[in-house]
Coordinates of C-alpha atoms and ligand atoms in Angstrom, one line a residue:
M6 CA 0.0 -0.1 0.1
T7 CA 1.4 3.3 -1.1
Q8 CA 2.1 5.5 2.0
R9 CA 0.4 9.0 2.1
R10 CA 2.3 12.1 2.3
V11 CA 1.5 14.5 5.7
L12 CA 3.2 17.5 5.5
F13 CA 3.1 19.7 9.2
L14 CA 3.9 23.3 9.2
M15 CA 5.1 24.4 12.2
S16 CA 8.2 26.5 13.8
D17 CA 11.0 26.3 16.7
T18 CA 9.1 29.7 18.0
G19 CA 8.8 28.2 21.8
G20 CA 8.8 24.1 22.2
G21 CA 4.8 23.7 21.7
H22 CA 4.2 23.5 18.2
R23 CA 6.9 20.8 17.5
S24 CA 5.9 18.9 20.5
A25 CA 2.3 18.9 19.1
A26 CA 3.0 17.9 15.5
E27 CA 5.2 15.2 17.0
A28 CA 2.4 13.9 19.4
I29 CA 0.4 13.7 16.3
C30 CA 2.8 12.2 13.7
A31 CA 3.0 9.4 16.5
A32 CA -0.7 8.9 17.0
L33 CA -0.7 8.7 13.4
A34 CA 1.9 5.7 13.2
R35 CA 0.3 4.1 16.1
E36 CA -3.4 4.1 14.7
F37 CA -2.7 3.7 11.0
P38 CA 0.8 1.6 10.9
D39 CA 2.8 2.3 7.6
R40 CA 0.0 4.1 5.9
Y41 CA 1.4 7.5 6.7
D42 CA 4.8 8.8 5.9
A43 CA 5.1 12.5 8.1
T44 CA 7.1 15.2 7.4
L45 CA 7.8 18.7 10.1
V46 CA 8.6 21.7 8.5
D47 CA 10.2 24.9 10.0
V48 CA 8.5 27.3 7.6
F49 CA 10.3 30.4 9.4
K50 CA 13.9 28.5 8.8
R51 CA 13.3 26.6 5.5
A52 CA 11.3 29.2 3.6
A53 CA 11.4 32.8 4.8
K54 CA 13.6 35.5 3.9
F55 CA 15.3 38.3 6.3
P56 CA 14.5 39.0 8.7
L57 CA 11.4 36.0 9.4
N58 CA 14.1 33.7 8.8
H59 CA 15.7 34.4 12.1
A60 CA 12.2 34.2 14.1
P61 CA 13.1 31.0 15.8
D62 CA 16.8 32.4 17.1
L63 CA 14.8 35.9 18.0
Y64 CA 11.9 34.4 19.7
L65 CA 13.4 33.5 23.4
P66 CA 15.7 36.9 23.8
L67 CA 12.6 39.2 22.6
T68 CA 9.7 37.2 24.5
Q69 CA 12.4 37.4 27.6
R70 CA 13.8 40.9 27.3
A71 CA 11.0 42.4 25.8
E72 CA 7.8 41.3 26.9
F73 CA 5.7 44.3 26.8
L74 CA 6.7 44.8 23.1
W75 CA 6.0 41.7 22.0
G76 CA 2.1 41.5 24.1
T77 CA 1.8 45.0 22.2
G78 CA 2.7 43.7 18.6
F79 CA 0.5 40.4 19.4
Q80 CA -2.7 42.7 20.4
L81 CA -1.9 45.2 17.6
L82 CA -2.3 42.5 14.7
N83 CA -5.3 40.8 16.4
H84 CA -7.6 43.2 14.4
R85 CA -9.2 42.4 10.8
G86 CA -7.6 45.3 9.4
T87 CA -4.2 44.5 10.8
D88 CA -4.4 41.2 10.2
R89 CA -4.7 41.6 6.5
L90 CA -1.5 43.9 6.6
A91 CA 0.3 41.1 8.4
Q92 CA -1.0 38.4 5.6
I93 CA 0.4 41.1 2.8
S94 CA 3.9 41.3 4.7
L95 CA 3.9 37.3 4.9
R96 CA 3.1 37.1 1.3
L97 CA 5.8 39.5 0.4
N98 CA 8.2 37.4 2.3
L99 CA 7.0 33.9 2.5
M100 CA 5.4 33.1 -0.7
R101 CA 8.3 31.7 -2.9
G102 CA 9.5 29.8 -0.1
V103 CA 5.9 28.3 0.7
Q104 CA 5.8 27.4 -2.9
R105 CA 9.0 25.5 -3.0
I106 CA 8.2 23.5 0.0
L107 CA 4.4 22.7 -0.8
R108 CA 5.9 21.5 -4.3
E109 CA 8.4 18.9 -3.2
P110 CA 6.4 17.0 -3.8
I111 CA 3.1 18.2 -3.4
P112 CA 1.9 16.2 -0.2
D113 CA -1.7 14.5 0.3
L114 CA -2.4 16.2 3.1
V115 CA -1.1 19.3 4.7
V116 CA -1.0 20.1 8.9
S117 CA -0.6 23.6 10.1
V118 CA 0.2 23.7 13.9
H119 CA 1.2 27.2 13.8
P120 CA -0.5 30.4 13.9
V121 CA 1.5 32.1 11.4
F122 CA 0.9 29.5 8.6
N123 CA -2.6 28.9 7.5
E124 CA -4.3 31.5 5.1
L125 CA -0.9 31.7 2.9
P126 CA 0.1 28.4 2.5
R127 CA -3.6 27.4 2.2
R128 CA -3.9 29.8 -0.7
V129 CA -0.5 28.4 -2.6
L130 CA -1.7 24.8 -1.9
R131 CA -5.1 25.6 -3.6
A132 CA -3.3 26.9 -7.0
Y133 CA -1.3 23.8 -7.3
A134 CA -3.4 21.1 -6.2
P135 CA -6.9 22.5 -5.5
R136 CA -8.1 18.8 -3.8
V137 CA -5.3 18.6 -1.1
P138 CA -7.0 18.9 2.4
F139 CA -5.6 21.5 4.6
V140 CA -6.2 21.2 8.4
T141 CA -5.3 23.7 11.1
V142 CA -4.9 22.3 14.4
V143 CA -4.8 25.4 17.1
T144 CA -2.8 24.8 20.1
D145 CA -3.7 27.9 22.1
L146 CA -6.4 26.9 24.8
F147 CA -8.2 29.9 24.9
D148 CA -7.8 33.3 23.2
A149 CA -6.0 32.1 20.4
H150 CA -4.6 34.7 17.9
R151 CA -7.1 35.5 15.0
M152 CA -4.0 34.6 12.2
W153 CA -4.9 30.7 13.1
F154 CA -8.3 31.1 11.8
D155 CA -8.5 30.9 7.9
P156 CA -12.3 30.0 6.8
G157 CA -10.8 28.8 3.9
V158 CA -9.1 25.7 5.3
D159 CA -11.3 22.5 5.3
L160 CA -10.9 21.5 8.9
C161 CA -9.8 23.5 12.1
I162 CA -9.2 21.5 15.6
V163 CA -9.5 23.6 18.4
P164 CA -8.2 22.4 22.3
T165 CA -11.3 23.8 23.7
D166 CA -14.7 25.4 23.8
G167 CA -13.0 28.4 24.8
A168 CA -10.9 28.7 21.5
R169 CA -14.1 27.7 19.4
R170 CA -15.9 30.3 20.3
V171 CA -12.7 32.5 19.4
A172 CA -12.9 30.6 15.9
Q173 CA -16.4 31.8 15.2
R174 CA -16.1 35.3 16.3
C175 CA -13.0 35.3 13.7
G176 CA -15.4 34.4 11.0
M177 CA -14.9 30.4 10.9
P178 CA -17.9 28.3 9.8
A179 CA -19.4 26.3 12.6
D180 CA -19.0 23.2 10.8
K181 CA -15.5 23.3 9.9
V182 CA -14.5 23.9 13.6
R183 CA -14.1 20.6 15.8
V184 CA -13.2 20.8 19.7
I185 CA -10.6 18.0 20.1
G186 CA -8.3 19.1 22.5
Q187 CA -4.5 19.9 23.0
P188 CA -2.3 17.1 21.1
I189 CA 0.4 16.1 24.0
S190 CA 2.6 12.9 24.0
L191 CA 1.0 9.3 23.9
K192 CA 3.7 9.2 27.1
F193 CA 0.9 10.8 29.0
L194 CA -1.5 8.0 28.2
G195 CA -2.4 5.8 31.3
D196 CA 0.5 4.7 33.8
Q197 CA -0.2 1.8 36.2
R198 CA 2.7 2.9 38.6
T199 CA 1.7 4.8 41.9
Q200 CA 3.1 8.1 42.9
A201 CA 5.5 6.5 45.4
E202 CA 7.1 4.3 42.8
H203 CA 7.3 6.8 40.1
R204 CA 9.4 9.1 43.2
A205 CA 11.2 5.9 43.8
E206 CA 12.5 5.5 40.3
L207 CA 13.3 9.2 40.0
G208 CA 15.3 9.1 43.2
L209 CA 13.2 11.0 45.0
A210 CA 12.0 10.7 48.9
E211 CA 8.4 10.1 50.0
R212 CA 7.7 13.6 50.6
T213 CA 5.3 16.1 49.2
T214 CA 6.8 17.3 46.0
I215 CA 6.8 20.4 43.9
L216 CA 8.0 20.6 40.3
L217 CA 9.1 24.1 39.1
V218 CA 9.5 24.4 35.5
G219 CA 9.9 27.1 32.7
G220 CA 9.1 25.4 29.5
G221 CA 11.6 24.1 26.8
E222 CA 13.9 26.8 27.3
G223 CA 13.7 27.3 31.0
M224 CA 11.8 30.6 31.0
G225 CA 10.4 33.0 33.6
K226 CA 11.8 33.6 37.3
L227 CA 13.0 30.0 38.2
L228 CA 15.8 30.8 40.3
D229 CA 13.8 33.8 42.5
I230 CA 10.8 31.5 42.7
A231 CA 13.0 28.4 44.1
R232 CA 14.9 30.8 46.6
A233 CA 11.9 32.0 48.1
L234 CA 10.5 28.5 48.2
D235 CA 13.6 27.6 49.9
R236 CA 13.8 30.4 52.2
A237 CA 10.0 29.6 53.5
R238 CA 11.4 26.2 55.1
L239 CA 8.2 24.3 53.5
P240 CA 8.0 20.4 54.4
I241 CA 9.0 19.8 50.7
Q242 CA 11.3 18.8 48.5
L243 CA 11.7 20.6 45.0
V244 CA 12.5 19.5 41.5
I245 CA 13.4 22.1 39.4
I246 CA 13.3 21.5 35.3
A247 CA 15.4 23.8 33.5
G248 CA 15.0 22.8 30.2
R249 CA 17.7 24.0 27.7
N250 CA 18.6 27.0 29.9
K251 CA 22.0 25.2 30.9
A252 CA 23.3 28.8 32.8
L253 CA 20.4 28.7 34.9
A254 CA 20.7 24.9 35.6
D255 CA 24.5 25.7 36.5
Q256 CA 23.1 29.0 38.8
L257 CA 20.8 26.5 40.5
R258 CA 23.5 23.7 41.3
A259 CA 25.5 26.7 42.9
L260 CA 23.3 27.3 45.6
T261 CA 23.1 26.2 49.1
W262 CA 19.9 24.8 49.7
H263 CA 17.6 24.4 52.9
L264 CA 15.2 21.9 51.6
P265 CA 16.1 19.0 49.2
A266 CA 16.4 20.1 45.9
H267 CA 16.4 18.0 42.4
I268 CA 17.7 20.2 39.6
Q269 CA 17.7 18.8 35.9
G270 CA 18.2 20.0 32.5
F271 CA 16.3 19.2 29.7
V272 CA 14.3 15.8 30.5
T273 CA 12.7 13.6 28.0
N274 CA 10.7 11.8 30.5
M275 CA 8.4 14.7 31.8
P276 CA 5.4 12.7 32.5
D277 CA 7.3 10.8 35.0
W278 CA 8.4 14.0 36.8
M279 CA 4.8 15.3 36.9
R280 CA 3.4 11.9 38.1
A281 CA 6.0 11.9 41.3
A282 CA 4.9 15.7 42.1
D283 CA 1.9 17.2 44.0
L284 CA 1.9 20.6 42.4
I285 CA 3.6 22.2 39.2
I286 CA 4.5 25.8 39.4
T287 CA 5.1 26.9 35.7
K288 CA 4.8 29.5 33.0
A289 CA 1.2 29.2 31.0
G290 CA 2.6 27.5 28.2
P291 CA -0.4 25.5 26.5
G292 CA 1.6 22.1 26.4
T293 CA 2.5 22.0 29.9
I294 CA -0.4 22.9 31.1
M295 CA -2.7 20.1 29.3
E296 CA 0.1 17.6 30.1
A297 CA -0.2 18.4 33.9
L298 CA -4.2 18.0 33.7
A299 CA -3.5 14.3 32.1
C300 CA -1.6 13.5 34.7
G301 CA -3.9 15.1 37.5
L302 CA -1.5 17.6 38.7
P303 CA -3.0 21.0 40.2
I304 CA -1.0 24.5 38.6
L305 CA 0.6 27.4 40.0
L306 CA 1.1 29.6 37.4
S307 CA 4.1 32.1 38.0
G308 CA 3.6 34.1 35.0
F309 CA 2.5 34.1 31.2
L310 CA 4.0 35.6 28.0
P311 CA 1.6 39.1 27.1
G312 CA -1.0 38.3 24.3
Q313 CA -0.6 34.5 23.1
E314 CA -0.7 33.1 26.9
N315 CA -3.2 35.2 28.6
G316 CA -5.7 32.9 27.8
N317 CA -4.0 30.1 29.1
V318 CA -4.5 31.7 32.5
T319 CA -8.4 32.4 32.0
F320 CA -8.5 28.5 31.3
V321 CA -6.5 27.3 34.3
E322 CA -8.2 29.7 36.7
Q323 CA -11.9 29.1 35.2
G324 CA -11.2 25.8 35.1
G325 CA -10.5 25.3 38.7
V326 CA -7.1 23.7 38.2
G327 CA -5.0 26.5 39.9
A328 CA -3.8 30.2 40.1
L329 CA -1.7 32.7 38.9
R330 CA 0.8 34.6 41.2
K331 CA 3.8 36.2 39.5
N332 CA 5.8 37.6 42.7
P333 CA 8.1 34.7 44.2
D334 CA 7.4 35.3 47.7
D335 CA 3.5 35.2 46.8
I336 CA 4.0 31.9 45.2
A337 CA 5.8 30.4 48.3
R338 CA 3.3 32.1 50.5
L339 CA 0.2 30.2 48.7
V340 CA 2.1 27.1 48.4
G341 CA 2.3 27.2 52.3
E342 CA -1.1 28.1 52.6
W343 CA -2.5 25.1 50.3
L344 CA 0.3 22.6 52.3
T345 CA -1.4 23.3 55.5
P346 CA -3.1 20.7 57.1
G347 CA -7.0 20.8 56.6
N348 CA -6.5 22.7 53.5
D349 CA -8.4 20.9 50.4
T350 CA -7.4 23.2 47.7
L351 CA -4.9 20.8 46.0
A352 CA -7.2 17.7 46.4
R353 CA -9.9 19.7 44.6
F354 CA -7.6 20.9 42.0
A355 CA -6.2 17.7 41.2
A356 CA -10.0 16.5 40.6
R357 CA -10.6 19.0 38.4
A358 CA -7.8 18.4 36.7
R359 CA -8.3 14.7 35.6
E360 CA -12.1 15.9 34.9
L361 CA -10.6 18.4 31.8
A362 CA -7.7 16.2 30.9
R363 CA -8.0 15.0 27.3
P364 CA -4.8 12.4 27.1
H365 CA -6.4 10.8 24.0
A366 CA -6.4 14.1 22.0
A367 CA -3.7 13.2 19.7
L368 CA -5.1 9.8 18.8
D369 CA -8.4 11.5 18.0
I370 CA -6.9 14.1 15.9
A371 CA -5.0 11.2 14.0
H372 CA -8.5 9.6 13.6
A373 CA -10.1 13.2 12.5
L374 CA -7.0 13.5 9.9
H375 CA -7.6 10.1 8.4
Q376 CA -11.2 10.8 7.8
V377 CA -10.4 14.1 5.9
L378 CA -8.2 12.2 3.8
D379 CA -11.1 10.0 3.1
D380 CA -13.4 12.6 2.7
A381 CA -11.2 14.2 0.3
Ligands
UDP20 N1 9.6 20.2 27.9 C1 10.2 18.8 27.8 N2 11.3 18.6 28.9 C2 11.8 19.9 29.5 C3 11.4 21.0 29.4 C4 9.7 21.0 28.4 O1 9.9 17.9 27.1 O2 13.0 19.6 30.2 C5 8.4 20.0 26.8 C6 7.1 20.2 27.8 O3 6.8 18.8 28.5 C7 6.2 20.6 26.7 C8 7.1 21.4 26.2 O4 8.4 21.2 26.2 O5 6.0 19.6 26.2 C9 6.8 23.0 26.4 O6 5.8 23.5 25.5 P1 5.0 24.7 26.4 O7 3.3 24.5 25.2 O8 4.3 24.4 27.6 O9 5.8 25.9 26.3 P2 6.7 26.6 25.3 O10 8.2 26.0 25.3 O11 6.3 26.1 23.9 O12 6.6 28.0 25.4

């Protein structure tokens, strides 16, 4: 049987787009063995001209050091008029490169997991191959940017009802929008081991465990939060995952700790760490939030990227699975409050987390894509 080619349009602007695409690829391989040949393309790197070809390298410094500017830009482009201007600029910069990517060779299905790669590649594809379906998989939990929503696509898969409402406000026809969930790694599907077994396997003590992370790049005030938790002398052990931020891992390892602290660089077994923990403290990355829910883990948000992550905060707070505190001392105080004997907040958050979790989302999306191809 000939394999059908699926082309994923993404970019390493943050870790979430790649994680989402990889989760769907793994789900396609598991549900339909040998039927699909999936390729991931970083469109900014492969198709863009200066300055957009530097977007993946500039994303981290920009979002970390010019947060306000980033948020303002995000909001400015989130209107119908300015969105049109953005599309014109994208066409000027990306058109040639996108034409090249979509023709080498022409795929059987195109899936975008990035807000910037929807209208333009969909139009280019229609010009060459009008029958090849184009699907968008939105990976923002609530207030997704309007660039995600192109009424010309065949299907738009969104993670939550909130995102569906935004899609419809942005002009997406109701019958093209499906709420399925955020695609997360299949490693988050059922695990029979207990929390105590996970702790033992990871070399942790049998003690209340707090997991501190900042996305794939170790973003946010992780050092200050760790210090505040250490000063508070809480009866906990702390696991800090610094991701690819090596400088942060070195700084953390150089500290003198009062509480047991386990410092990790980039880990490839995030589900194990999450299942060993009682609470996660993280910036509002959509991937990490949905992974935490899949592990029934309460969430204390320590910050969010203005614009694209505001909606993720709303999702956590309105969903009753956590809270937001930006100041490190406030974070330590709230953790102390939640751990006070008789306080049932963490138990309530954990129960709601299990209700809101959609660990099968990647598998369901794989089936939806298969269906789109069958219908084409
Ligand atoms: N992650 C990981 N190992 C690490 C740190 C992070 O695998 O050491 C993964 C995490 O599980 C999640 C992704 O990186 O899947 C981060 O995505 P998110 O949407 O939370 O944030 P982003 O990095 O895109 O801002």
